Every structure is written in C-alpha cells, then in structure tokens.
mmCIF file with all atom_site columns, C-alpha atoms in Angstrom:
data_model
loop_
_atom_site.group_PDB
_atom_site.id
_atom_site.type_symbol
_atom_site.label_atom_id
_atom_site.label_alt_id
_atom_site.label_comp_id
_atom_site.label_asym_id
_atom_site.label_entity_id
_atom_site.label_seq_id
_atom_site.pdbx_PDB_ins_code
_atom_site.Cartn_x
_atom_site.Cartn_y
_atom_site.Cartn_z
_atom_site.occupancy
_atom_site.B_iso_or_equiv
_atom_site.pdbx_formal_charge
_atom_site.auth_seq_id
_atom_site.auth_comp_id
_atom_site.auth_asym_id
_atom_site.auth_atom_id
_atom_site.pdbx_PDB_model_num
ATOM 1   C CA . MET L 1 1   ? 0.000   0.000  0.000   1.00 0.00 ? 1261 MET L CA 1
ATOM 2   C CA . ALA L 1 2   ? 1.265   3.365  -0.911  1.00 0.00 ? 1262 ALA L CA 1
ATOM 3   C CA . ASN L 1 3   ? 1.360   6.152  1.554   1.00 0.00 ? 1263 ASN L CA 1
ATOM 4   C CA . ASN L 1 4   ? -1.351  8.664  1.095   1.00 0.00 ? 1264 ASN L CA 1
ATOM 5   C CA . PRO L 1 5   ? 0.117   12.134 0.787   1.00 0.00 ? 1265 PRO L CA 1
ATOM 6   C CA . THR L 1 6   ? -2.610  13.645 2.952   1.00 0.00 ? 1266 THR L CA 1
ATOM 7   C CA . ASN L 1 7   ? -1.836  11.316 5.864   1.00 0.00 ? 1267 ASN L CA 1
ATOM 8   C CA . SER L 1 8   ? 1.870   11.935 5.771   1.00 0.00 ? 1268 SER L CA 1
ATOM 9   C CA . GLU L 1 9   ? 1.539   15.699 6.084   1.00 0.00 ? 1269 GLU L CA 1
ATOM 10  C CA . GLN L 1 10  ? 2.599   16.880 9.511   1.00 0.00 ? 1270 GLN L CA 1
ATOM 11  C CA . PRO L 1 11  ? 1.082   20.043 10.922  1.00 0.00 ? 1271 PRO L CA 1
ATOM 12  C CA . SER L 1 12  ? 3.543   22.874 10.576  1.00 0.00 ? 1272 SER L CA 1
ATOM 13  C CA . ALA L 1 13  ? 5.079   24.081 13.838  1.00 0.00 ? 1273 ALA L CA 1
ATOM 14  C CA . GLU L 1 14  ? 4.028   27.552 14.993  1.00 0.00 ? 1274 GLU L CA 1
ATOM 15  C CA . THR L 1 15  ? 6.595   30.176 15.418  1.00 0.00 ? 1275 THR L CA 1
ATOM 16  C CA . LEU L 1 16  ? 6.920   31.995 18.741  1.00 0.00 ? 1276 LEU L CA 1
ATOM 17  C CA . GLU L 1 17  ? 5.350   35.151 17.327  1.00 0.00 ? 1277 GLU L CA 1
ATOM 18  C CA . GLU L 1 18  ? 2.360   33.233 15.951  1.00 0.00 ? 1278 GLU L CA 1
ATOM 19  C CA . THR L 1 19  ? 1.792   31.537 19.330  1.00 0.00 ? 1279 THR L CA 1
ATOM 20  C CA . GLN L 1 20  ? 1.936   34.855 21.195  1.00 0.00 ? 1280 GLN L CA 1
ATOM 21  C CA . ALA L 1 21  ? -0.453  36.452 18.695  1.00 0.00 ? 1281 ALA L CA 1
ATOM 22  C CA . ARG L 1 22  ? -2.875  33.533 19.025  1.00 0.00 ? 1282 ARG L CA 1
ATOM 23  C CA . LEU L 1 23  ? -2.784  33.696 22.834  1.00 0.00 ? 1283 LEU L CA 1
ATOM 24  C CA . LYS L 1 24  ? -3.283  37.467 22.930  1.00 0.00 ? 1284 LYS L CA 1
ATOM 25  C CA . SER L 1 25  ? -6.262  37.314 20.617  1.00 0.00 ? 1285 SER L CA 1
ATOM 26  C CA . GLY L 1 26  ? -8.109  34.481 22.360  1.00 0.00 ? 1286 GLY L CA 1
ATOM 27  C CA . GLY L 1 27  ? -6.161  33.386 25.442  1.00 0.00 ? 1287 GLY L CA 1
ATOM 28  C CA . LYS L 1 28  ? -5.231  35.149 28.609  1.00 0.00 ? 1288 LYS L CA 1
ATOM 29  C CA . GLY L 1 29  ? -2.063  36.550 27.091  1.00 0.00 ? 1289 GLY L CA 1
ATOM 30  C CA . ALA L 1 30  ? 0.211   36.231 30.112  1.00 0.00 ? 1290 ALA L CA 1
ATOM 31  C CA . PRO L 1 31  ? 1.497   33.521 32.374  1.00 0.00 ? 1291 PRO L CA 1
ATOM 32  C CA . THR L 1 32  ? -0.278  32.980 35.674  1.00 0.00 ? 1292 THR L CA 1
ATOM 33  C CA . PRO L 1 33  ? 1.346   35.167 38.311  1.00 0.00 ? 1293 PRO L CA 1
ATOM 34  C CA . THR L 1 34  ? 2.925   33.383 41.217  1.00 0.00 ? 1294 THR L CA 1
ATOM 35  C CA . ARG L 1 35  ? 1.511   33.649 44.714  1.00 0.00 ? 1295 ARG L CA 1
ATOM 36  C CA . ALA L 1 36  ? 4.345   35.944 45.752  1.00 0.00 ? 1296 ALA L CA 1
ATOM 37  C CA . GLN L 1 37  ? 3.581   38.259 42.819  1.00 0.00 ? 1297 GLN L CA 1
ATOM 38  C CA . GLN L 1 38  ? -0.126  38.354 43.699  1.00 0.00 ? 1298 GLN L CA 1
ATOM 39  C CA . GLU L 1 39  ? 0.587   39.123 47.363  1.00 0.00 ? 1299 GLU L CA 1
ATOM 40  C CA . ALA L 1 40  ? 3.053   41.850 46.394  1.00 0.00 ? 1300 ALA L CA 1
ATOM 41  C CA . ALA L 1 41  ? 0.432   43.473 44.146  1.00 0.00 ? 1301 ALA L CA 1
ATOM 42  C CA . ARG L 1 42  ? -2.106  43.525 47.024  1.00 0.00 ? 1302 ARG L CA 1
ATOM 43  C CA . LYS L 1 43  ? 0.246   45.006 49.587  1.00 0.00 ? 1303 LYS L CA 1
ATOM 44  C CA . ARG L 1 44  ? -0.335  48.552 50.673  1.00 0.00 ? 1304 ARG L CA 1
ATOM 45  C CA . PRO L 1 45  ? 1.962   50.562 52.859  1.00 0.00 ? 1305 PRO L CA 1
ATOM 46  C CA . LEU L 1 46  ? 1.085   50.525 56.557  1.00 0.00 ? 1306 LEU L CA 1
ATOM 47  C CA . VAL L 1 47  ? 1.708   54.229 56.768  1.00 0.00 ? 1307 VAL L CA 1
ATOM 48  C CA . PRO L 1 48  ? 0.424   56.349 53.880  1.00 0.00 ? 1308 PRO L CA 1
ATOM 49  C CA . ASP L 1 49  ? 2.742   58.793 52.169  1.00 0.00 ? 1309 ASP L CA 1
ATOM 50  C CA . ASP L 1 50  ? 0.711   61.812 53.273  1.00 0.00 ? 1310 ASP L CA 1
ATOM 51  C CA . ARG L 1 51  ? -0.488  61.201 56.823  1.00 0.00 ? 1311 ARG L CA 1
ATOM 52  C CA . LYS L 1 52  ? -2.387  64.472 57.099  1.00 0.00 ? 1312 LYS L CA 1
ATOM 53  C CA . GLU L 1 53  ? -4.452  63.721 54.000  1.00 0.00 ? 1313 GLU L CA 1
ATOM 54  C CA . ALA L 1 54  ? -5.087  60.161 55.180  1.00 0.00 ? 1314 ALA L CA 1
ATOM 55  C CA . LYS L 1 55  ? -6.284  61.422 58.581  1.00 0.00 ? 1315 LYS L CA 1
ATOM 56  C CA . LYS L 1 56  ? -8.465  64.019 56.923  1.00 0.00 ? 1316 LYS L CA 1
ATOM 57  C CA . ALA L 1 57  ? -10.027 61.401 54.645  1.00 0.00 ? 1317 ALA L CA 1
ATOM 58  C CA . ALA L 1 58  ? -10.593 59.013 57.569  1.00 0.00 ? 1318 ALA L CA 1
ATOM 59  C CA . ARG L 1 59  ? -12.254 61.774 59.624  1.00 0.00 ? 1319 ARG L CA 1
ATOM 60  C CA . ALA L 1 60  ? -14.495 62.714 56.702  1.00 0.00 ? 1320 ALA L CA 1
ATOM 61  C CA . LYS L 1 61  ? -15.495 59.081 56.216  1.00 0.00 ? 1321 LYS L CA 1
ATOM 62  C CA . GLU L 1 62  ? -16.282 58.675 59.940  1.00 0.00 ? 1322 GLU L CA 1
ATOM 63  C CA . ALA L 1 63  ? -18.276 61.913 60.003  1.00 0.00 ? 1323 ALA L CA 1
ATOM 64  C CA . GLU L 1 64  ? -20.301 60.764 57.005  1.00 0.00 ? 1324 GLU L CA 1
ATOM 65  C CA . ALA L 1 65  ? -21.025 57.425 58.697  1.00 0.00 ? 1325 ALA L CA 1
ATOM 66  C CA . ARG L 1 66  ? -22.079 59.216 61.918  1.00 0.00 ? 1326 ARG L CA 1
ATOM 67  C CA . ASP L 1 67  ? -24.376 61.562 59.983  1.00 0.00 ? 1327 ASP L CA 1
ATOM 68  C CA . ARG L 1 68  ? -25.934 58.627 58.148  1.00 0.00 ? 1328 ARG L CA 1
ATOM 69  C CA . ALA L 1 69  ? -26.473 56.823 61.470  1.00 0.00 ? 1329 ALA L CA 1
ATOM 70  C CA . ARG L 1 70  ? -27.931 59.939 63.120  1.00 0.00 ? 1330 ARG L CA 1
ATOM 71  C CA . VAL L 1 71  ? -30.389 60.545 60.286  1.00 0.00 ? 1331 VAL L CA 1
ATOM 72  C CA . GLY L 1 72  ? -31.283 56.848 60.150  1.00 0.00 ? 1332 GLY L CA 1
ATOM 73  C CA . MET L 1 73  ? -31.889 56.723 63.881  1.00 0.00 ? 1333 MET L CA 1
ATOM 74  C CA . ALA L 1 74  ? -34.021 59.861 63.850  1.00 0.00 ? 1334 ALA L CA 1
ATOM 75  C CA . ALA L 1 75  ? -36.084 58.373 61.013  1.00 0.00 ? 1335 ALA L CA 1
ATOM 76  C CA . GLY L 1 76  ? -36.558 55.096 62.908  1.00 0.00 ? 1336 GLY L CA 1
ATOM 77  C CA . ASP L 1 77  ? -34.540 52.946 60.475  1.00 0.00 ? 1337 ASP L CA 1
ATOM 78  C CA . GLU L 1 78  ? -33.997 49.569 62.208  1.00 0.00 ? 1338 GLU L CA 1
ATOM 79  C CA . ARG L 1 79  ? -30.399 49.312 60.948  1.00 0.00 ? 1339 ARG L CA 1
ATOM 80  C CA . TYR L 1 80  ? -29.333 52.381 62.899  1.00 0.00 ? 1340 TYR L CA 1
ATOM 81  C CA . LEU L 1 81  ? -31.378 51.948 66.063  1.00 0.00 ? 1341 LEU L CA 1
ATOM 82  C CA . PRO L 1 82  ? -29.706 50.817 69.282  1.00 0.00 ? 1342 PRO L CA 1
ATOM 83  C CA . LEU L 1 83  ? -30.747 47.375 70.546  1.00 0.00 ? 1343 LEU L CA 1
ATOM 84  C CA . ARG L 1 84  ? -33.149 48.841 73.115  1.00 0.00 ? 1344 ARG L CA 1
ATOM 85  C CA . ASP L 1 85  ? -35.223 50.445 70.312  1.00 0.00 ? 1345 ASP L CA 1
ATOM 86  C CA . ARG L 1 86  ? -35.335 47.543 67.839  1.00 0.00 ? 1346 ARG L CA 1
ATOM 87  C CA . GLY L 1 87  ? -38.206 45.247 67.065  1.00 0.00 ? 1347 GLY L CA 1
ATOM 88  C CA . PRO L 1 88  ? -41.881 45.465 66.161  1.00 0.00 ? 1348 PRO L CA 1
ATOM 89  C CA . GLN L 1 89  ? -43.046 45.639 69.783  1.00 0.00 ? 1349 GLN L CA 1
ATOM 90  C CA . LYS L 1 90  ? -40.811 48.616 70.548  1.00 0.00 ? 1350 LYS L CA 1
ATOM 91  C CA . LYS L 1 91  ? -42.052 50.336 67.384  1.00 0.00 ? 1351 LYS L CA 1
ATOM 92  C CA . PHE L 1 92  ? -45.637 49.739 68.501  1.00 0.00 ? 1352 PHE L CA 1
ATOM 93  C CA . VAL L 1 93  ? -44.822 51.218 71.934  1.00 0.00 ? 1353 VAL L CA 1
ATOM 94  C CA . ARG L 1 94  ? -43.140 54.266 70.380  1.00 0.00 ? 1354 ARG L CA 1
ATOM 95  C CA . ASP L 1 95  ? -46.076 54.896 68.069  1.00 0.00 ? 1355 ASP L CA 1
ATOM 96  C CA . TYR L 1 96  ? -48.609 54.449 70.862  1.00 0.00 ? 1356 TYR L CA 1
ATOM 97  C CA . VAL L 1 97  ? -46.756 56.781 73.247  1.00 0.00 ? 1357 VAL L CA 1
ATOM 98  C CA . ASP L 1 98  ? -46.270 59.371 70.503  1.00 0.00 ? 1358 ASP L CA 1
ATOM 99  C CA . ALA L 1 99  ? -49.960 59.256 69.558  1.00 0.00 ? 1359 ALA L CA 1
ATOM 100 C CA . ARG L 1 100 ? -51.162 60.194 73.053  1.00 0.00 ? 1360 ARG L CA 1
ATOM 101 C CA . PHE L 1 101 ? -50.568 63.219 75.230  1.00 0.00 ? 1361 PHE L CA 1
ATOM 102 C CA . SER L 1 102 ? -48.651 62.279 78.368  1.00 0.00 ? 1362 SER L CA 1
ATOM 103 C CA . ILE L 1 103 ? -48.687 64.506 81.420  1.00 0.00 ? 1363 ILE L CA 1
ATOM 104 C CA . GLY L 1 104 ? -44.997 63.799 81.905  1.00 0.00 ? 1364 GLY L CA 1
ATOM 105 C CA . GLU L 1 105 ? -44.184 65.590 78.656  1.00 0.00 ? 1365 GLU L CA 1
ATOM 106 C CA . ILE L 1 106 ? -44.518 68.940 80.374  1.00 0.00 ? 1366 ILE L CA 1
ATOM 107 C CA . LEU L 1 107 ? -42.676 67.851 83.522  1.00 0.00 ? 1367 LEU L CA 1
ATOM 108 C CA . ILE L 1 108 ? -39.446 69.561 82.438  1.00 0.00 ? 1368 ILE L CA 1
ATOM 109 C CA . PRO L 1 109 ? -41.115 72.939 81.748  1.00 0.00 ? 1369 PRO L CA 1
ATOM 110 C CA . VAL L 1 110 ? -42.913 72.712 85.103  1.00 0.00 ? 1370 VAL L CA 1
ATOM 111 C CA . MET L 1 111 ? -39.606 72.018 86.857  1.00 0.00 ? 1371 MET L CA 1
ATOM 112 C CA . PHE L 1 112 ? -38.090 75.026 85.127  1.00 0.00 ? 1372 PHE L CA 1
ATOM 113 C CA . ALA L 1 113 ? -40.997 77.192 86.306  1.00 0.00 ? 1373 ALA L CA 1
ATOM 114 C CA . VAL L 1 114 ? -40.537 75.959 89.886  1.00 0.00 ? 1374 VAL L CA 1
ATOM 115 C CA . ILE L 1 115 ? -36.834 76.801 89.736  1.00 0.00 ? 1375 ILE L CA 1
ATOM 116 C CA . ILE L 1 116 ? -37.772 80.347 88.706  1.00 0.00 ? 1376 ILE L CA 1
ATOM 117 C CA . LEU L 1 117 ? -40.322 80.508 91.557  1.00 0.00 ? 1377 LEU L CA 1
ATOM 118 C CA . THR L 1 118 ? -37.600 79.652 94.072  1.00 0.00 ? 1378 THR L CA 1
ATOM 119 C CA . PHE L 1 119 ? -35.918 82.971 93.267  1.00 0.00 ? 1379 PHE L CA 1
ATOM 120 C CA . ILE L 1 120 ? -38.937 84.851 94.595  1.00 0.00 ? 1380 ILE L CA 1
ATOM 121 C CA . PRO L 1 121 ? -38.153 85.760 98.232  1.00 0.00 ? 1381 PRO L CA 1
ATOM 122 C CA . SER L 1 122 ? -41.618 84.799 99.482  1.00 0.00 ? 1382 SER L CA 1
ATOM 123 C CA . ALA L 1 123 ? -41.663 81.522 101.413 1.00 0.00 ? 1383 ALA L CA 1
ATOM 124 C CA . GLN L 1 124 ? -45.339 80.968 100.534 1.00 0.00 ? 1384 GLN L CA 1
ATOM 125 C CA . VAL L 1 125 ? -44.668 81.181 96.777  1.00 0.00 ? 1385 VAL L CA 1
ATOM 126 C CA . GLN L 1 126 ? -41.724 78.789 97.093  1.00 0.00 ? 1386 GLN L CA 1
ATOM 127 C CA . ALA L 1 127 ? -43.776 76.329 99.137  1.00 0.00 ? 1387 ALA L CA 1
ATOM 128 C CA . ILE L 1 128 ? -46.636 76.444 96.635  1.00 0.00 ? 1388 ILE L CA 1
ATOM 129 C CA . GLY L 1 129 ? -44.178 75.851 93.793  1.00 0.00 ? 1389 GLY L CA 1
ATOM 130 C CA . ILE L 1 130 ? -42.611 72.829 95.514  1.00 0.00 ? 1390 ILE L CA 1
ATOM 131 C CA . ILE L 1 131 ? -46.015 71.330 96.403  1.00 0.00 ? 1391 ILE L CA 1
ATOM 132 C CA . ALA L 1 132 ? -47.213 71.898 92.848  1.00 0.00 ? 1392 ALA L CA 1
ATOM 133 C CA . LEU L 1 133 ? -44.080 70.210 91.491  1.00 0.00 ? 1393 LEU L CA 1
ATOM 134 C CA . TRP L 1 134 ? -44.451 67.146 93.703  1.00 0.00 ? 1394 TRP L CA 1
ATOM 135 C CA . SER L 1 135 ? -48.163 66.916 92.891  1.00 0.00 ? 1395 SER L CA 1
ATOM 136 C CA . PHE L 1 136 ? -47.406 67.130 89.197  1.00 0.00 ? 1396 PHE L CA 1
ATOM 137 C CA . PHE L 1 137 ? -44.684 64.515 89.572  1.00 0.00 ? 1397 PHE L CA 1
ATOM 138 C CA . LEU L 1 138 ? -47.099 62.158 91.363  1.00 0.00 ? 1398 LEU L CA 1
ATOM 139 C CA . VAL L 1 139 ? -49.733 62.593 88.634  1.00 0.00 ? 1399 VAL L CA 1
ATOM 140 C CA . SER L 1 140 ? -47.049 61.890 86.002  1.00 0.00 ? 1400 SER L CA 1
ATOM 141 C CA . VAL L 1 141 ? -46.042 58.661 87.749  1.00 0.00 ? 1401 VAL L CA 1
ATOM 142 C CA . ILE L 1 142 ? -49.667 57.512 87.927  1.00 0.00 ? 1402 ILE L CA 1
ATOM 143 C CA . ASP L 1 143 ? -50.096 58.339 84.227  1.00 0.00 ? 1403 ASP L CA 1
ATOM 144 C CA . VAL L 1 144 ? -46.997 56.286 83.360  1.00 0.00 ? 1404 VAL L CA 1
ATOM 145 C CA . ILE L 1 145 ? -48.192 53.304 85.418  1.00 0.00 ? 1405 ILE L CA 1
ATOM 146 C CA . ILE L 1 146 ? -51.539 53.354 83.608  1.00 0.00 ? 1406 ILE L CA 1
ATOM 147 C CA . LEU L 1 147 ? -49.730 53.677 80.267  1.00 0.00 ? 1407 LEU L CA 1
ATOM 148 C CA . GLY L 1 148 ? -47.575 50.617 81.067  1.00 0.00 ? 1408 GLY L CA 1
ATOM 149 C CA . ALA L 1 149 ? -50.622 48.517 81.974  1.00 0.00 ? 1409 ALA L CA 1
ATOM 150 C CA . VAL L 1 150 ? -52.497 49.550 78.825  1.00 0.00 ? 1410 VAL L CA 1
ATOM 151 C CA . LEU L 1 151 ? -49.498 48.836 76.600  1.00 0.00 ? 1411 LEU L CA 1
ATOM 152 C CA . THR L 1 152 ? -48.858 45.432 78.162  1.00 0.00 ? 1412 THR L CA 1
ATOM 153 C CA . ARG L 1 153 ? -52.497 44.454 77.564  1.00 0.00 ? 1413 ARG L CA 1
ATOM 154 C CA . LYS L 1 154 ? -52.417 45.703 73.959  1.00 0.00 ? 1414 LYS L CA 1
ATOM 155 C CA . LEU L 1 155 ? -49.150 43.889 73.246  1.00 0.00 ? 1415 LEU L CA 1
ATOM 156 C CA . ARG L 1 156 ? -50.572 40.642 74.662  1.00 0.00 ? 1416 ARG L CA 1
ATOM 157 C CA . GLN L 1 157 ? -53.594 40.989 72.380  1.00 0.00 ? 1417 GLN L CA 1
ATOM 158 C CA . ARG L 1 158 ? -51.366 41.658 69.402  1.00 0.00 ? 1418 ARG L CA 1
ATOM 159 C CA . TYR L 1 159 ? -48.339 39.388 69.965  1.00 0.00 ? 1419 TYR L CA 1
ATOM 160 C CA . GLY L 1 160 ? -49.645 36.710 72.346  1.00 0.00 ? 1420 GLY L CA 1
ATOM 161 C CA . ASP L 1 161 ? -47.517 35.501 75.240  1.00 0.00 ? 1421 ASP L CA 1
ATOM 162 C CA . LYS L 1 162 ? -44.204 36.657 73.734  1.00 0.00 ? 1422 LYS L CA 1
ATOM 163 C CA . VAL L 1 163 ? -44.462 40.179 75.112  1.00 0.00 ? 1423 VAL L CA 1
ATOM 164 C CA . GLU L 1 164 ? -41.269 42.062 75.876  1.00 0.00 ? 1424 GLU L CA 1
ATOM 165 C CA . ARG L 1 165 ? -40.890 44.092 79.028  1.00 0.00 ? 1425 ARG L CA 1
ATOM 166 C CA . VAL L 1 166 ? -41.701 47.565 77.757  1.00 0.00 ? 1426 VAL L CA 1
ATOM 167 C CA . ARG L 1 167 ? -43.120 49.463 80.726  1.00 0.00 ? 1427 ARG L CA 1
ATOM 168 C CA . TRP L 1 168 ? -39.863 51.248 81.561  1.00 0.00 ? 1428 TRP L CA 1
ATOM 169 C CA . TYR L 1 169 ? -39.221 51.940 77.856  1.00 0.00 ? 1429 TYR L CA 1
ATOM 170 C CA . ALA L 1 170 ? -42.687 53.475 77.478  1.00 0.00 ? 1430 ALA L CA 1
ATOM 171 C CA . ALA L 1 171 ? -42.318 55.494 80.694  1.00 0.00 ? 1431 ALA L CA 1
ATOM 172 C CA . MET L 1 172 ? -38.995 57.027 79.670  1.00 0.00 ? 1432 MET L CA 1
ATOM 173 C CA . ARG L 1 173 ? -40.395 57.974 76.284  1.00 0.00 ? 1433 ARG L CA 1
ATOM 174 C CA . ALA L 1 174 ? -43.581 59.408 77.790  1.00 0.00 ? 1434 ALA L CA 1
ATOM 175 C CA . LEU L 1 175 ? -41.619 61.591 80.216  1.00 0.00 ? 1435 LEU L CA 1
ATOM 176 C CA . GLN L 1 176 ? -39.608 63.263 77.443  1.00 0.00 ? 1436 GLN L CA 1
ATOM 177 C CA . LEU L 1 177 ? -40.646 66.339 75.523  1.00 0.00 ? 1437 LEU L CA 1
ATOM 178 C CA . ARG L 1 178 ? -42.070 65.192 72.194  1.00 0.00 ? 1438 ARG L CA 1
ATOM 179 C CA . MET L 1 179 ? -39.570 67.221 70.165  1.00 0.00 ? 1439 MET L CA 1
ATOM 180 C CA . LEU L 1 180 ? -36.586 65.674 72.034  1.00 0.00 ? 1440 LEU L CA 1
ATOM 181 C CA . ARG L 1 181 ? -37.541 62.017 71.534  1.00 0.00 ? 1441 ARG L CA 1
ATOM 182 C CA . LEU L 1 182 ? -35.278 59.722 69.562  1.00 0.00 ? 1442 LEU L CA 1
ATOM 183 C CA . PRO L 1 183 ? -36.222 58.117 67.242  1.00 0.00 ? 1443 PRO L CA 1
ATOM 184 C CA . LYS L 1 184 ? -38.391 61.031 66.200  1.00 0.00 ? 1444 LYS L CA 1
ATOM 185 C CA . PRO L 1 185 ? -42.162 60.464 66.444  1.00 0.00 ? 1445 PRO L CA 1
ATOM 186 C CA . GLN L 1 186 ? -43.444 58.804 63.276  1.00 0.00 ? 1446 GLN L CA 1
ATOM 187 C CA . VAL L 1 187 ? -47.150 59.388 64.011  1.00 0.00 ? 1447 VAL L CA 1
ATOM 188 C CA . LYS L 1 188 ? -49.284 62.428 64.770  1.00 0.00 ? 1448 LYS L CA 1
ATOM 189 C CA . ARG L 1 189 ? -51.241 62.895 67.987  1.00 0.00 ? 1449 ARG L CA 1
ATOM 190 C CA . GLY L 1 190 ? -54.342 60.725 68.007  1.00 0.00 ? 1450 GLY L CA 1
ATOM 191 C CA . GLN L 1 191 ? -52.988 58.460 65.256  1.00 0.00 ? 1451 GLN L CA 1
ATOM 192 C CA . TYR L 1 192 ? -52.764 55.272 67.320  1.00 0.00 ? 1452 TYR L CA 1
ATOM 193 C CA . PRO L 1 193 ? -51.173 52.165 65.755  1.00 0.00 ? 1453 PRO L CA 1
ATOM 194 C CA . SER L 1 194 ? -53.660 49.616 64.474  1.00 0.00 ? 1454 SER L CA 1
#
C-alpha cells in the first residue's frame, strides 16, 4: 500500500510570534502570576505617604457614617437603632406613646418654672411651687403606670404571650418632651397604631 500524501503531512510548527499572537487574541495573554507576585500586588503601605491627607479622609469618612447613622436613627430605620429600640413591639410602643398626650411631657417645663419661683423671696410662693411640682410629679407617675398597663395588655392581644418588658421603655419615652424624643415620632397625635 502506498502512503497517502494527505496522511503523511505533519502540521507545521508555529513560530513563537504566531503563538503569542494567538494567545493574545483568544487566550489570557500572560502567564499565571505566582503567589508571591499576587501578594506583592495587594500590599499597601502601613503608613500612607501623606499622613495628614489620610487622617483628613478618615475623619471625613467617619463623620459621614455618623451623619448617616444619626439621620437613620431619627427616622426610625432599624439598621441604625440601638438594641433597646429595635423590634416590632418597641415600634408599637413608640407609636402608641407618641400618639397620646402624656402629662410627663410637660414635667421639664414645670420644673423650670418651679426653679424660677424659688428665686422669689416669698416663702409661701416657694412652698406652693414645691407642692405643685411634687403633685405634678405624682400625677405623672400615675399616668406612666396606667400607660404601662395599657401597653402590656395591647401587646398581649397583638403578639400573644411573647411580650417584651416595655413598661420602663414606654415610661422614659412618655416623660420626654415630644420634640426631644429619639427616634423622632413617626405618628401624629391621636394616630394610634392599628
């Protein structure tokens, strides 16, 4: 049998330039870097060249993060709230307290008025101011106790037996001026949560 000329043809060897051109067009075009080369490329200096600029940039970044957290907390965003304010039950308590008028809200202005009354040299005026303050304080405490009982009952109706302890949380919120509360009130007066 005679050799077929098509079978005897060997593929021609590529030149180095042809191989590089073929690899660049369709392959990765470079050898795989060693581990040491990859680690060297990722290394950054421990101390930046310009420390003042680096400090300035770090401060700006921290200030931006604090502003974002402050705005998020004021808006009631769960991601930025402290642990004591998180959860659906705490949100319900906040909304309920913010929807009602609490006597304790005006406790701070009343205390301020009593402090001013103590500057009047009359002992009767000072005594009346102190008695009024203690009476107001007592009424505020009674209001907060009633608020805690009402909220506990409403939370049991809504969430069953898994009710968090929220009386102190509700009391502290109810005793603050509405404009100073954090997170800021999300509901208007009379707009109780459903």
